[in-house]
Coordinates of C-alpha atoms and ligand atoms in Angstrom, one line a residue:
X271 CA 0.0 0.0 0.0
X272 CA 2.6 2.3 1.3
X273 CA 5.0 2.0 -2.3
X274 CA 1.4 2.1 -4.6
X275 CA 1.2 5.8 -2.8
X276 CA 4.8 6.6 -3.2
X277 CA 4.2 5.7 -6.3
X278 CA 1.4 7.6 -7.8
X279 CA 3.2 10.7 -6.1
X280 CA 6.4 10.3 -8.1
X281 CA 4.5 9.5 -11.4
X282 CA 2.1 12.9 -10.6
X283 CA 5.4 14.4 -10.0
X284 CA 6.7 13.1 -13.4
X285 CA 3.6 13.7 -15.4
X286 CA 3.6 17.2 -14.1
X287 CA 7.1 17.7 -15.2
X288 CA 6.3 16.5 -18.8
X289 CA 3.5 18.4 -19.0
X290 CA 5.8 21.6 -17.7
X291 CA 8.5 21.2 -20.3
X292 CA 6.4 20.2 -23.2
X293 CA 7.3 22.0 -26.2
X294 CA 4.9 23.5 -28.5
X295 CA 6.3 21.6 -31.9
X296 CA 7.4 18.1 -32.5
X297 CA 10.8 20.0 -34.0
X298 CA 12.1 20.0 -30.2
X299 CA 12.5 17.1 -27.8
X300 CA 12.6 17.9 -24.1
X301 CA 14.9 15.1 -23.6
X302 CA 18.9 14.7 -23.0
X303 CA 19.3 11.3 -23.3
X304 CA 21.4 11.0 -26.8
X305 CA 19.6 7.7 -27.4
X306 CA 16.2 7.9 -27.0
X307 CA 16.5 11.7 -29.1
X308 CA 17.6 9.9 -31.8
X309 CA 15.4 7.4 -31.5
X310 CA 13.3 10.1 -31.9
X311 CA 14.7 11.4 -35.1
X312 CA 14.8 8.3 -36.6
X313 CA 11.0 7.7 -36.3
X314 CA 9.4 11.0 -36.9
X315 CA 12.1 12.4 -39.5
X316 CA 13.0 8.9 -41.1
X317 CA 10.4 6.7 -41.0
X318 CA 9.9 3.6 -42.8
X319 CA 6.2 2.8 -42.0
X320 CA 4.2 4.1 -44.8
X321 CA 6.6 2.2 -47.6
X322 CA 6.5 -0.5 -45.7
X323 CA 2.7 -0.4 -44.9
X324 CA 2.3 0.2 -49.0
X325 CA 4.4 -3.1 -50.2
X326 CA 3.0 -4.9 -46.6
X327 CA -0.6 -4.2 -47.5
X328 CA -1.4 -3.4 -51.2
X329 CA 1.0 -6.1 -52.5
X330 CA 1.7 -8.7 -50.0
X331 CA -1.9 -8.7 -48.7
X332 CA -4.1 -10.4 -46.2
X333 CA -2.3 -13.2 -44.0
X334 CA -4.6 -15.8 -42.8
X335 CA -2.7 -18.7 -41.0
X336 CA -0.7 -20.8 -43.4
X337 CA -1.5 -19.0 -46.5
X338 CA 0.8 -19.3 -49.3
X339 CA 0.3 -15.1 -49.1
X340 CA 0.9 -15.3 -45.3
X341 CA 3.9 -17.6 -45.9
X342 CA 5.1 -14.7 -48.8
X343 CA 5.0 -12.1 -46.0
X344 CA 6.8 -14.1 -43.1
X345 CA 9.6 -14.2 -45.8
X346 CA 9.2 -10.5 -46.8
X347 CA 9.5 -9.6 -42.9
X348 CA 12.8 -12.2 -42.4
X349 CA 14.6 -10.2 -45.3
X350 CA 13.7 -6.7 -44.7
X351 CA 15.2 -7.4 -41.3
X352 CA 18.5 -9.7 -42.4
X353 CA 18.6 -6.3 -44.7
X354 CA 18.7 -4.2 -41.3
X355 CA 21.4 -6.4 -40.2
X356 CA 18.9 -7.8 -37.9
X357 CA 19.4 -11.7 -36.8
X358 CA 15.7 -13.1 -38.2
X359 CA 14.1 -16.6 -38.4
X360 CA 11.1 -18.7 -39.1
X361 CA 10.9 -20.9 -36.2
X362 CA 7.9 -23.7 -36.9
X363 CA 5.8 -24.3 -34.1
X364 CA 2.8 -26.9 -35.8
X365 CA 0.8 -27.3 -38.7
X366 CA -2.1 -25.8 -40.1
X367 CA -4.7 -26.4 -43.3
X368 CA -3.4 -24.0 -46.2
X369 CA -6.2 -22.4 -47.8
X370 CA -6.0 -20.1 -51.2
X371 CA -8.5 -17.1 -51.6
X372 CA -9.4 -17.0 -55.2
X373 CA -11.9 -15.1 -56.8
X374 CA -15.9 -14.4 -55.3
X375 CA -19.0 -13.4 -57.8
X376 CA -21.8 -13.2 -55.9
X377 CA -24.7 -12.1 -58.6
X378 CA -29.0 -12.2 -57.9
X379 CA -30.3 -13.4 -61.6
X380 CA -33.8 -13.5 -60.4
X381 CA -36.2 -11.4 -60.4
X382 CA -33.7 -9.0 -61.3
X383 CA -30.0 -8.9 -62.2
X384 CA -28.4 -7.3 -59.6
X385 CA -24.3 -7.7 -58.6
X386 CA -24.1 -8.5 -54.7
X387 CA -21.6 -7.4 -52.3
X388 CA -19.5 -10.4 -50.7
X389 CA -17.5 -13.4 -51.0
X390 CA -16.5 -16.7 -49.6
X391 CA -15.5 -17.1 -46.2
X392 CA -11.9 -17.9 -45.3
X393 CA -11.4 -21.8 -45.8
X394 CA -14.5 -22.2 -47.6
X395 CA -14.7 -24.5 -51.3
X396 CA -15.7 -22.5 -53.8
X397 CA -17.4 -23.9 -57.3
X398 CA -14.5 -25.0 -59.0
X399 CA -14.5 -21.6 -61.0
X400 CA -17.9 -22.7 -62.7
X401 CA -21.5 -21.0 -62.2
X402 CA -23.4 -22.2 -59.9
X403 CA -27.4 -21.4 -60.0
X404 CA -29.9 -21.8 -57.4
X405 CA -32.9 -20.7 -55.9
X406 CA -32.7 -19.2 -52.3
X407 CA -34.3 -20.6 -48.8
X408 CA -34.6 -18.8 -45.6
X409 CA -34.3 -20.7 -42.0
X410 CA -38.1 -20.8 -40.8
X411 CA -38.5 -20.1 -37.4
X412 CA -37.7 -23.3 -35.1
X413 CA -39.1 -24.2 -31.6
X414 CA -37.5 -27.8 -31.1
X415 CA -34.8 -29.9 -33.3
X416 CA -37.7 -31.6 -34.7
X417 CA -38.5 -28.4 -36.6
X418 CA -35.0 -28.2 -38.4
X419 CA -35.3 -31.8 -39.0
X420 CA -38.7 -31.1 -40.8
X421 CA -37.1 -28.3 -42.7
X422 CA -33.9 -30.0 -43.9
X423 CA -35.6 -31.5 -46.8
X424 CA -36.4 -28.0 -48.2
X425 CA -32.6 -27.0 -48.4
X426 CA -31.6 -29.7 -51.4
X427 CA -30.0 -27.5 -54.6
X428 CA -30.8 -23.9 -52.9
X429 CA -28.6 -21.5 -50.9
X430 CA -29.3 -21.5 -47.5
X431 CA -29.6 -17.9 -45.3
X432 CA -28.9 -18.6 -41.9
X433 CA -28.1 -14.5 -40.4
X434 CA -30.6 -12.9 -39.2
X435 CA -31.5 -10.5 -41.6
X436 CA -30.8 -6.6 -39.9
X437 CA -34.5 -4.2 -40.2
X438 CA -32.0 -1.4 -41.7
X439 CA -27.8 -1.1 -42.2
X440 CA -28.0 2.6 -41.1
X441 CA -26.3 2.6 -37.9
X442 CA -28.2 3.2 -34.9
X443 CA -26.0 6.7 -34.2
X444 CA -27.8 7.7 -37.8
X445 CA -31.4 6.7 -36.1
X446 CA -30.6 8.8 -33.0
X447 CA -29.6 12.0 -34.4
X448 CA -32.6 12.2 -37.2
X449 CA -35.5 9.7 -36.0
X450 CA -38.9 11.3 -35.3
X451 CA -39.8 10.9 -31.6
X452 CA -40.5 7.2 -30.9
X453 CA -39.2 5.9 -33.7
X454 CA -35.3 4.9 -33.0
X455 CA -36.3 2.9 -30.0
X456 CA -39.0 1.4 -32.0
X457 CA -36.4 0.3 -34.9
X458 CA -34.2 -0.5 -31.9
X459 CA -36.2 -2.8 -30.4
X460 CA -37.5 -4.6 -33.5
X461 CA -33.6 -5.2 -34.2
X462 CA -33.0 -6.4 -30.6
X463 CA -35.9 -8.5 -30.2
X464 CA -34.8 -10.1 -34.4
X465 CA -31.6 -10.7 -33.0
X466 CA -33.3 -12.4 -30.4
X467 CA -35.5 -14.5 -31.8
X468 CA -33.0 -15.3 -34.7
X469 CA -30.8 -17.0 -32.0
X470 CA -33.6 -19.2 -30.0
X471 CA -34.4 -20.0 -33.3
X472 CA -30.8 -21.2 -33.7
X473 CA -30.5 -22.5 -29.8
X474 CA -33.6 -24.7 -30.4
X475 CA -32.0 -26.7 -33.3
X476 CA -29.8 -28.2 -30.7
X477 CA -26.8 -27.7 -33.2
X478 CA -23.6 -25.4 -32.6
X479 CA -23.1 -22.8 -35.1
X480 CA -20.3 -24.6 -36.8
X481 CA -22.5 -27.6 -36.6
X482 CA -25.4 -26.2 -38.4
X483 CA -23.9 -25.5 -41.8
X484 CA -22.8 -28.9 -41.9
X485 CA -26.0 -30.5 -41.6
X486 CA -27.4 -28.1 -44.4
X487 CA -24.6 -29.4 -47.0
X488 CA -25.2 -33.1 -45.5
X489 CA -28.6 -32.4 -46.7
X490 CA -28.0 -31.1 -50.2
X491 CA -27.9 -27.0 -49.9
X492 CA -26.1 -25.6 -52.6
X493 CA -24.4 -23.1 -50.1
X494 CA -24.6 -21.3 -47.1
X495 CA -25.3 -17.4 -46.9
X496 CA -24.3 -15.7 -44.2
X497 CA -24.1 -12.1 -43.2
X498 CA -22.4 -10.7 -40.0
X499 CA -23.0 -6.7 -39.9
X500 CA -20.6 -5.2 -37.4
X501 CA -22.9 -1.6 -37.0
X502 CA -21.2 0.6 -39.3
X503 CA -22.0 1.5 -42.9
X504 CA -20.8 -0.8 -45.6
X505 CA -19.1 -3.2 -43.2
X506 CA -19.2 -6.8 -43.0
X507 CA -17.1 -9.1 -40.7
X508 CA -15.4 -12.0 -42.6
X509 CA -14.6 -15.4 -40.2
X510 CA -14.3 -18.7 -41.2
X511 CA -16.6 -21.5 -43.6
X512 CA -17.8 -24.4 -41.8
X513 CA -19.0 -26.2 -44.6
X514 CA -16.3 -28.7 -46.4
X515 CA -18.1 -29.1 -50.4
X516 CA -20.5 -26.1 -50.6
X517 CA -19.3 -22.6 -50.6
X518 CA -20.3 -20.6 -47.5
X519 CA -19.9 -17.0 -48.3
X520 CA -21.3 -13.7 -46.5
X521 CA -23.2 -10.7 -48.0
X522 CA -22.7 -7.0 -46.7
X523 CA -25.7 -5.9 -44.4
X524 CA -27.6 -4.5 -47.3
X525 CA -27.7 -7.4 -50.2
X526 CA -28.6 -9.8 -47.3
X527 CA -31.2 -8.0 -46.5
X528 CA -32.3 -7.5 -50.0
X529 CA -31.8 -11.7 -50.7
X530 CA -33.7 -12.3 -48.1
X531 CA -36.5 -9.9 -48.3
X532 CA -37.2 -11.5 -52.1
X533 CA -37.2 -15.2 -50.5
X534 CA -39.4 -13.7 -47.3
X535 CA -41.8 -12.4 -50.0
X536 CA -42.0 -15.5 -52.4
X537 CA -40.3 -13.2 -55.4
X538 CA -38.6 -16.3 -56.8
X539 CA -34.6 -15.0 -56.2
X540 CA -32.1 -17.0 -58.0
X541 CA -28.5 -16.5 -57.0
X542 CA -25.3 -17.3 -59.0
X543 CA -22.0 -18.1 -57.5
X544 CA -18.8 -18.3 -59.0
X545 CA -16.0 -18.4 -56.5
X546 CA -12.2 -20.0 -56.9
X547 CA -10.0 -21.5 -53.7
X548 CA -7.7 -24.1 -53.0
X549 CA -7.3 -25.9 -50.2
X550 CA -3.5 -27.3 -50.0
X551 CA -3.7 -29.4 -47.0
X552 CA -1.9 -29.1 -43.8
X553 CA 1.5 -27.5 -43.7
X554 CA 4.2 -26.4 -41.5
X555 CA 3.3 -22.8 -39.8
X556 CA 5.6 -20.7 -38.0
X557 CA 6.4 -17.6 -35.9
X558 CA 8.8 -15.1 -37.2
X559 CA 11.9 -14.2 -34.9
X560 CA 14.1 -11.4 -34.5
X561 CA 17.2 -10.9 -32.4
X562 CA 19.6 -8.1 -31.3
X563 CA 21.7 -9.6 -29.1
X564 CA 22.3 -8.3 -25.3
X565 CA 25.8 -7.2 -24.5
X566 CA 25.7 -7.4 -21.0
X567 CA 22.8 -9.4 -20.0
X568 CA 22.7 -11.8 -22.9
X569 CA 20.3 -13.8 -21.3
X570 CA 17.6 -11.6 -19.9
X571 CA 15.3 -10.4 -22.9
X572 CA 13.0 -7.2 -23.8
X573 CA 10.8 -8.1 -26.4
X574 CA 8.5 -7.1 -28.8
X575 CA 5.0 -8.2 -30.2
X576 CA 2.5 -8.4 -32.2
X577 CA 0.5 -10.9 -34.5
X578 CA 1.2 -11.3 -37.8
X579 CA -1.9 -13.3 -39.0
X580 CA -4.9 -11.7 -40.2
X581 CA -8.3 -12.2 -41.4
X582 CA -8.7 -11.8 -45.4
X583 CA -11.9 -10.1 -45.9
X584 CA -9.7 -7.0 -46.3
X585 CA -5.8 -6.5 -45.3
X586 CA -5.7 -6.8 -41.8
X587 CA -4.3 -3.1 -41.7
X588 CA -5.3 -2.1 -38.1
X589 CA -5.7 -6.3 -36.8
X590 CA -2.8 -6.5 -36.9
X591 CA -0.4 -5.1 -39.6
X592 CA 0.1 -1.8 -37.6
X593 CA 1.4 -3.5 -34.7
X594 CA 3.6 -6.0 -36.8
X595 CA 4.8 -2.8 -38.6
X596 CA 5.3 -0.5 -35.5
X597 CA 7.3 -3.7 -33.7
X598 CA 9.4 -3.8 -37.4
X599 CA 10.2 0.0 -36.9
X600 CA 10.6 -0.1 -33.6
X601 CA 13.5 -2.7 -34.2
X602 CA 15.3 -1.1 -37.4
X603 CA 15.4 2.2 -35.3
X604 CA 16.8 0.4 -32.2
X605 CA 19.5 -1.5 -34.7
X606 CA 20.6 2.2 -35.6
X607 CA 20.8 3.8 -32.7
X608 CA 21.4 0.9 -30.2
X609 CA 22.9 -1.5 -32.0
X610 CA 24.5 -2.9 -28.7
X611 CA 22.0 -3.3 -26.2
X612 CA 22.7 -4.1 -22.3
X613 CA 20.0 -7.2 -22.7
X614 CA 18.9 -9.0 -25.5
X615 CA 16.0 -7.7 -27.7
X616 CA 13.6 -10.2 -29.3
X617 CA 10.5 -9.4 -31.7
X618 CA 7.9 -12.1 -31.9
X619 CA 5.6 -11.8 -34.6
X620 CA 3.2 -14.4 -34.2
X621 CA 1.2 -16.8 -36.4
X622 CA -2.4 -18.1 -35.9
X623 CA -3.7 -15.7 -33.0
X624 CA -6.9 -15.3 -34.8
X625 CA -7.0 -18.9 -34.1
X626 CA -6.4 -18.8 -30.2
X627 CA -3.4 -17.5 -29.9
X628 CA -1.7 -20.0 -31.3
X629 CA 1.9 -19.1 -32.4
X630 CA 2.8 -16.9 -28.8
X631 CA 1.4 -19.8 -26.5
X632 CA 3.5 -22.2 -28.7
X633 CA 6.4 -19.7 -28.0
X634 CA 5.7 -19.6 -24.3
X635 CA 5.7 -23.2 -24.3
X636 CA 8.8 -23.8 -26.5
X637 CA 11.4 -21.1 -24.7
X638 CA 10.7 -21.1 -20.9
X639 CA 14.2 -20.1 -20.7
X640 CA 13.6 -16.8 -22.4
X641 CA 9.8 -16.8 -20.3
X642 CA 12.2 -17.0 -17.2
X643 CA 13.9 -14.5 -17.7
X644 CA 11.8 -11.6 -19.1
X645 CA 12.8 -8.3 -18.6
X646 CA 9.4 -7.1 -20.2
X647 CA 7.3 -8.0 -23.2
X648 CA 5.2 -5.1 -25.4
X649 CA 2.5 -6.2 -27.1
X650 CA 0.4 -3.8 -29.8
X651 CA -2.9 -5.1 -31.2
X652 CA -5.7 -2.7 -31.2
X653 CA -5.0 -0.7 -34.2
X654 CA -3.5 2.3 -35.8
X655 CA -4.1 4.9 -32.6
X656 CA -1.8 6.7 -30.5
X657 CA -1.0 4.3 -27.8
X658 CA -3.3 5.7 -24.5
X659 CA -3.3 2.9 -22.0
X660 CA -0.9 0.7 -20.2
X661 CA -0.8 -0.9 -16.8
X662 CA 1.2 -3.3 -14.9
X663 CA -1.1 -6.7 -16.1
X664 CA -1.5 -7.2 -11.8
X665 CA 2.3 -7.3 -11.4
X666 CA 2.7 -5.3 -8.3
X667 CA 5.9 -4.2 -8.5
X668 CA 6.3 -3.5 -12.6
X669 CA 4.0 -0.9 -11.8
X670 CA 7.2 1.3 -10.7
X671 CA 9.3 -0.1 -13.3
X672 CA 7.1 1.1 -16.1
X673 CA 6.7 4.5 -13.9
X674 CA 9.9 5.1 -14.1
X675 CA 10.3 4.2 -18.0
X676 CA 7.2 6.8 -18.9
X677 CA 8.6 9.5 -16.9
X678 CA 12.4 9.2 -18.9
X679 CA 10.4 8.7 -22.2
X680 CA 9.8 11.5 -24.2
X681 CA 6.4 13.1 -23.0
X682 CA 4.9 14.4 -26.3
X683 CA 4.6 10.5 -26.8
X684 CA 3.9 9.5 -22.8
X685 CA 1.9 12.8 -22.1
X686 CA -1.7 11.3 -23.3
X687 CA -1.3 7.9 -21.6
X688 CA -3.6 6.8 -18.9
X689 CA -1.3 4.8 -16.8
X690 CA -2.5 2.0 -14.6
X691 CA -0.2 1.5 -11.9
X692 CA -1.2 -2.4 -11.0
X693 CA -4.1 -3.3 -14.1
X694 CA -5.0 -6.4 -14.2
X695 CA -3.6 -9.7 -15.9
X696 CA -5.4 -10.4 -19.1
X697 CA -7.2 -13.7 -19.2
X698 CA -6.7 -13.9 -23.4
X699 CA -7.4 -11.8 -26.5
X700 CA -3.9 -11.1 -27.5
X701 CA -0.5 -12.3 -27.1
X702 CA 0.6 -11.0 -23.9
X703 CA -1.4 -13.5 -22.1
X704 CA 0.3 -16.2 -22.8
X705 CA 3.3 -14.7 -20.8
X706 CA 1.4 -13.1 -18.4
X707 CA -0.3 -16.5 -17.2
X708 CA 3.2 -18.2 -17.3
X709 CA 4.2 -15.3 -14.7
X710 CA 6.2 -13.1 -17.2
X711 CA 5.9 -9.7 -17.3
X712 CA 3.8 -8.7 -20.4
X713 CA 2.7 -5.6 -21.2
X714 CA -0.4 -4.2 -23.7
X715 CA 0.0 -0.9 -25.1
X716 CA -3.6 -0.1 -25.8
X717 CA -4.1 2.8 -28.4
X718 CA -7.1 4.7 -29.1
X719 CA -10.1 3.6 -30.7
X720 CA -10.3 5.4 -34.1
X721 CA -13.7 3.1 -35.1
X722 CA -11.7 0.4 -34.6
X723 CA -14.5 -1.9 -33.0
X724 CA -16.7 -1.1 -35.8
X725 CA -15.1 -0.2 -38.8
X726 CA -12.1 -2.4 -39.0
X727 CA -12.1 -5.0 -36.8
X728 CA -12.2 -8.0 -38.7
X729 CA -14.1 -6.5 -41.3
X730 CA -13.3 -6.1 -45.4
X731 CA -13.0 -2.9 -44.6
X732 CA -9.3 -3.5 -42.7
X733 CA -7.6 -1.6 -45.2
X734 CA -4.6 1.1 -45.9
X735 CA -6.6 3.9 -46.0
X736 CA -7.3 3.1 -42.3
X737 CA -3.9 3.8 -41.3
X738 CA -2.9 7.0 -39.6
X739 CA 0.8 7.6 -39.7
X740 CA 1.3 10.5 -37.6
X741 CA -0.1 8.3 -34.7
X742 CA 2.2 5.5 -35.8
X743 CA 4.9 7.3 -35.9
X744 CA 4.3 8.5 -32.2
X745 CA 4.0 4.7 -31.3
X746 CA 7.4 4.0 -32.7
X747 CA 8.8 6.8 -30.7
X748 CA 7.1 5.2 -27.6
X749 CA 7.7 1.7 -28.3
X750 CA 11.2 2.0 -29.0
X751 CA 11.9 4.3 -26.3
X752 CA 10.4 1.8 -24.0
X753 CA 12.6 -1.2 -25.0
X754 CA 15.7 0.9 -24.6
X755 CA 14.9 1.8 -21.1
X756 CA 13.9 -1.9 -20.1
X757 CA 17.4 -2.9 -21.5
X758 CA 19.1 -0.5 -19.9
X759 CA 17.4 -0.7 -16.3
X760 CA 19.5 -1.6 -13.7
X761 CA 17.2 -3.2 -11.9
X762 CA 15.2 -6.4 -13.2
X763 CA 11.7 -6.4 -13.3
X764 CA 9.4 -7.6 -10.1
X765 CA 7.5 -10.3 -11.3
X766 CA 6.6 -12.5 -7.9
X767 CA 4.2 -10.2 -6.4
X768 CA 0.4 -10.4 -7.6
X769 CA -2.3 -8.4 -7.1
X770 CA -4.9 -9.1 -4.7
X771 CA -8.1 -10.4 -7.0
X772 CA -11.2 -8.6 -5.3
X773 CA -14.3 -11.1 -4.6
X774 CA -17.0 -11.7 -7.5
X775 CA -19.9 -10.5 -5.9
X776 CA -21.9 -12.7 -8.4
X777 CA -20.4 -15.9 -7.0
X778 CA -18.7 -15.1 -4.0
X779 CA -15.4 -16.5 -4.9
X780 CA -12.1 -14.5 -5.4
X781 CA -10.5 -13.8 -8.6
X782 CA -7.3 -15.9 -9.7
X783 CA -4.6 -15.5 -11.9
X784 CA -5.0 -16.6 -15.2
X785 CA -3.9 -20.2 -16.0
X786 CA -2.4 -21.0 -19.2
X787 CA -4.0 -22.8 -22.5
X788 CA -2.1 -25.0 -24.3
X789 CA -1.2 -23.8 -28.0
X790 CA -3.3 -25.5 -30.7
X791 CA -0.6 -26.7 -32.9
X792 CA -2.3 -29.0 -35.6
X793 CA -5.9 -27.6 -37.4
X794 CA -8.8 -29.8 -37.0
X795 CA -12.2 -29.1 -37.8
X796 CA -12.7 -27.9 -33.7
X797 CA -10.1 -26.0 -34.0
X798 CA -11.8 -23.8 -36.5
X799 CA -13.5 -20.7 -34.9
Ligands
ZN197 ZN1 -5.5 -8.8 -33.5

């Protein structure tokens, strides 16, 4: 209790300082420390973000898990580095199915010709490149598994819709600022009460959600059409197929609708599919690894993170190509300016955490010597923001280890962060948790939203334009500043004392700290999402 107080006081004390000697440019850099100014230099005078970003994103593309383009990308990022002089290696950690995206035409023939919005979900068969025609069936509502039984029959040689279909794609925001009195909460509660419905309807069949499309192409459907709106205009998220001969593929908000308004209303719509993959079995998957060896304390390790898998309805610019990029600058910058550091720098960028999490749990699991011996692990995946939040992930005393980083670091990059002293240790979601739970101290450098949630987030709508390089730019300042400091500490990281978990009042049992899952190192049909 009594070092939490000291502490706050010295960070106030710090945070007041920066806040004192900020300067009214970004031309000036209240700092004295020769390294971390040019780190400075190097990443808002020189940076290499947007051409990497360009060639990353635009030509390279999306990287789902053992994608011949993900596999094109992890070899991309091992050059550019070897090209830094940076040590860099694949290191294989499993298997996975290899899946090739090829081409999606999604077209309504019937009653009117009409070019739809969408495409095949990740790992889904397509037609063999040939037209596929077919007449359209909606699920009825269903009170028991009997009633999907009884309906099964109807599904042989049409496309099945299985998402609920949204009353309107105008964001509720839109409804709120322009709806007549009344009206947005009754549109609101006609969408809530849909949703609703739609999934009791789904809960009665019995049936997971992976498990339902597979009993639709067991039973003859032509395909699956799903839709998953994620609240903003135009925007669509894009998972993965469950179905194994048929294409599943997913419409934007407002062809669904439009599909499945013609098939409510008996209007006879006919849909043609012409999509292109290949499936190329299962094949070795890996992490990519970079080193800059530690001088002093060889074996005690800074590292940096982020996951290099994406989803593949659009680029995967702000999940996660924005941290992979920031944790590339962030190490060609430190290889110029501390090219000798006191402990060993390593960047992970990781494979298959889309997945679970996959290639930093199989890390965890495969170095614990490196685990051991963590000086501090930064991990960016919430976009292309300025970096805003950090805490301690419930590592009592980090908190004053990270204190004492922010207040050295430049404050035109610190000064906007809301710094959590203790935090608590994440549970899952990104790759810091797999060292957190295995009692190393990882770190999250949350950024700021920028529509993140709904725009971007696994959508097709992940894309360059997204980016915004002035906040980028300040993350590489940050994030490199950071790793220099943990190097360079004198002291080593607290990592035995835990936070106190408060009591659920729900259950009445105290909180724990989070217990490691095994990495999934082999895909099976359960191990899709
Ligand atoms: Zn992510």
């Amino acid at each position: 209790m009594r070092r939490r107080m000291v502490l706050a006081v010295s960070l106030g004390l710090a945070l007041a300082a920066m806040v004192a000697v900020r300067p009214a440019g970004a031309q000036t850099l209240a700092v004295e420390d020769p390294v971390l100014r040019q780190i400075w230099d190097h990443a808002m005078n020189r940076s290499q973000i947007e051409p990497m970003m360009q060639v990353f994103l635009d030509s390279l593309g999306p990287r789902l898990t053992a994608s011949p383009a993900s596999e094109r990308a992890q070899a991309w990022i091992v050059s550019k580095l070897q090209s830094w002089g940076i040590e860099a290696e694949r290191q294989q950690y499993g298997t996975w199915e290899a899946w090739e995206r090829g081409t999606s035409h999604i077209d309504l023939i019937a009653p009117r010709v009409h070019s739809l919005e969408g495409r095949i979900l990740a790992w889904s068969p397509g037609t063999g490149g040939e037209p596929v025609e077919g007449p359209v069936v909606v699920l009825p509502k269903m009170v028991s598994a009997a009633d999907f039984e009884a309906f099964l029959p109807q599904v042989k040689g049409k496309y099945v819709m299985i998402s609920f279909p949204q009353p309107t794609c105008r964001p509720n925001a839109h409804w709120e600022q322009y709806a007549a009195p009344g009206s947005f909460e009754r549109m609101n509660k006609a969408r809530q009460e849909g949703q609703e419905a739609w999934n009791a309807s789904l809960q009665a069949t019995g049936l997971s959600n992976r498990d339902i499309p597979k009993r639709l192409e067991a039973a003859g459907a032509l395909g699956i059409v799903t839709s998953q709106w994620s609240g903003a205009y135009g925007t669509t998220r894009v998972f993965n197929a469950y179905t194994r001969k048929v294409p599943t593929f997913e419409l934007g908000c407002e062809d669904y609708s439009l599909v499945y308004r013609l098939t409510a209303n008996n209007q006879g719509p006919r849909l043609r599919v012409t999509a292109e993959s290949k499936n190329l079995g299962e094949v070795p998957v890996h992490n990519v690894v970079g080193t800059i060896r530690g001088t002093q304390l060889p074996n005690e390790y800074v590292m940096l993170s982020a996951h290099l898998d994406t989803w593949d309805g659009g680029t995967g610019a702000t999940d996660n190509s924005t941290g992979s990029m920031l944790m590339m600058e962030a190490m060609r910058i430190l290889k110029q300016v501390y090219p000798n550091p006191k402990r060993t720098i390593i960047m992970g960028l990781w494979n298959s955490e889309e997945q679970g999490l996959n290639g930093s749990r199989a890390y965890v699991e495969d170095h614990p010597d490196i685990v051991q011996n963590l000086q501090a692990l930064f991990n960016q995946d919430n976009g292309t923001g300025r970096i805003v939040n950090l805490s301690a992930s419930g590592f009592v005393d980090a908190g004053e280890s990270l204190a004492r980083w922010l207040a050295r670091a430049p404050s035109e990059v610190t000064q906007g962060i809301n710094f959590n002293v203790l935090g608590m240790p994440s549970g899952g979601g990104t790759d810091h948790a797999p060292f957190v739970c295995a009692g190393a101290p990882g770190f999250s450098l949350g950024a700021l939203n920028w529509g993140y949630s709904e725009h971007t987030w696994h959508t097709q709508r992940d894309t360059y334009d997204k980016l915004v390089f002035d906040d980028l730019k300040n993350n590489a300042v940050l994030v490199a500043s950071l790793v220099y400091l943990a190097s360079e500490d004198p002291q080593k990281v607290g990592r035995t004392k835990r936070m106190v978990f408060p009591v659920n009042p729900q259950t009445g049992q105290q909180g724990s700290w989070p217990i490691c899952t095994p990495a999934t190192r082999k895909s099976t049909d359960s191990s899709r999402m």
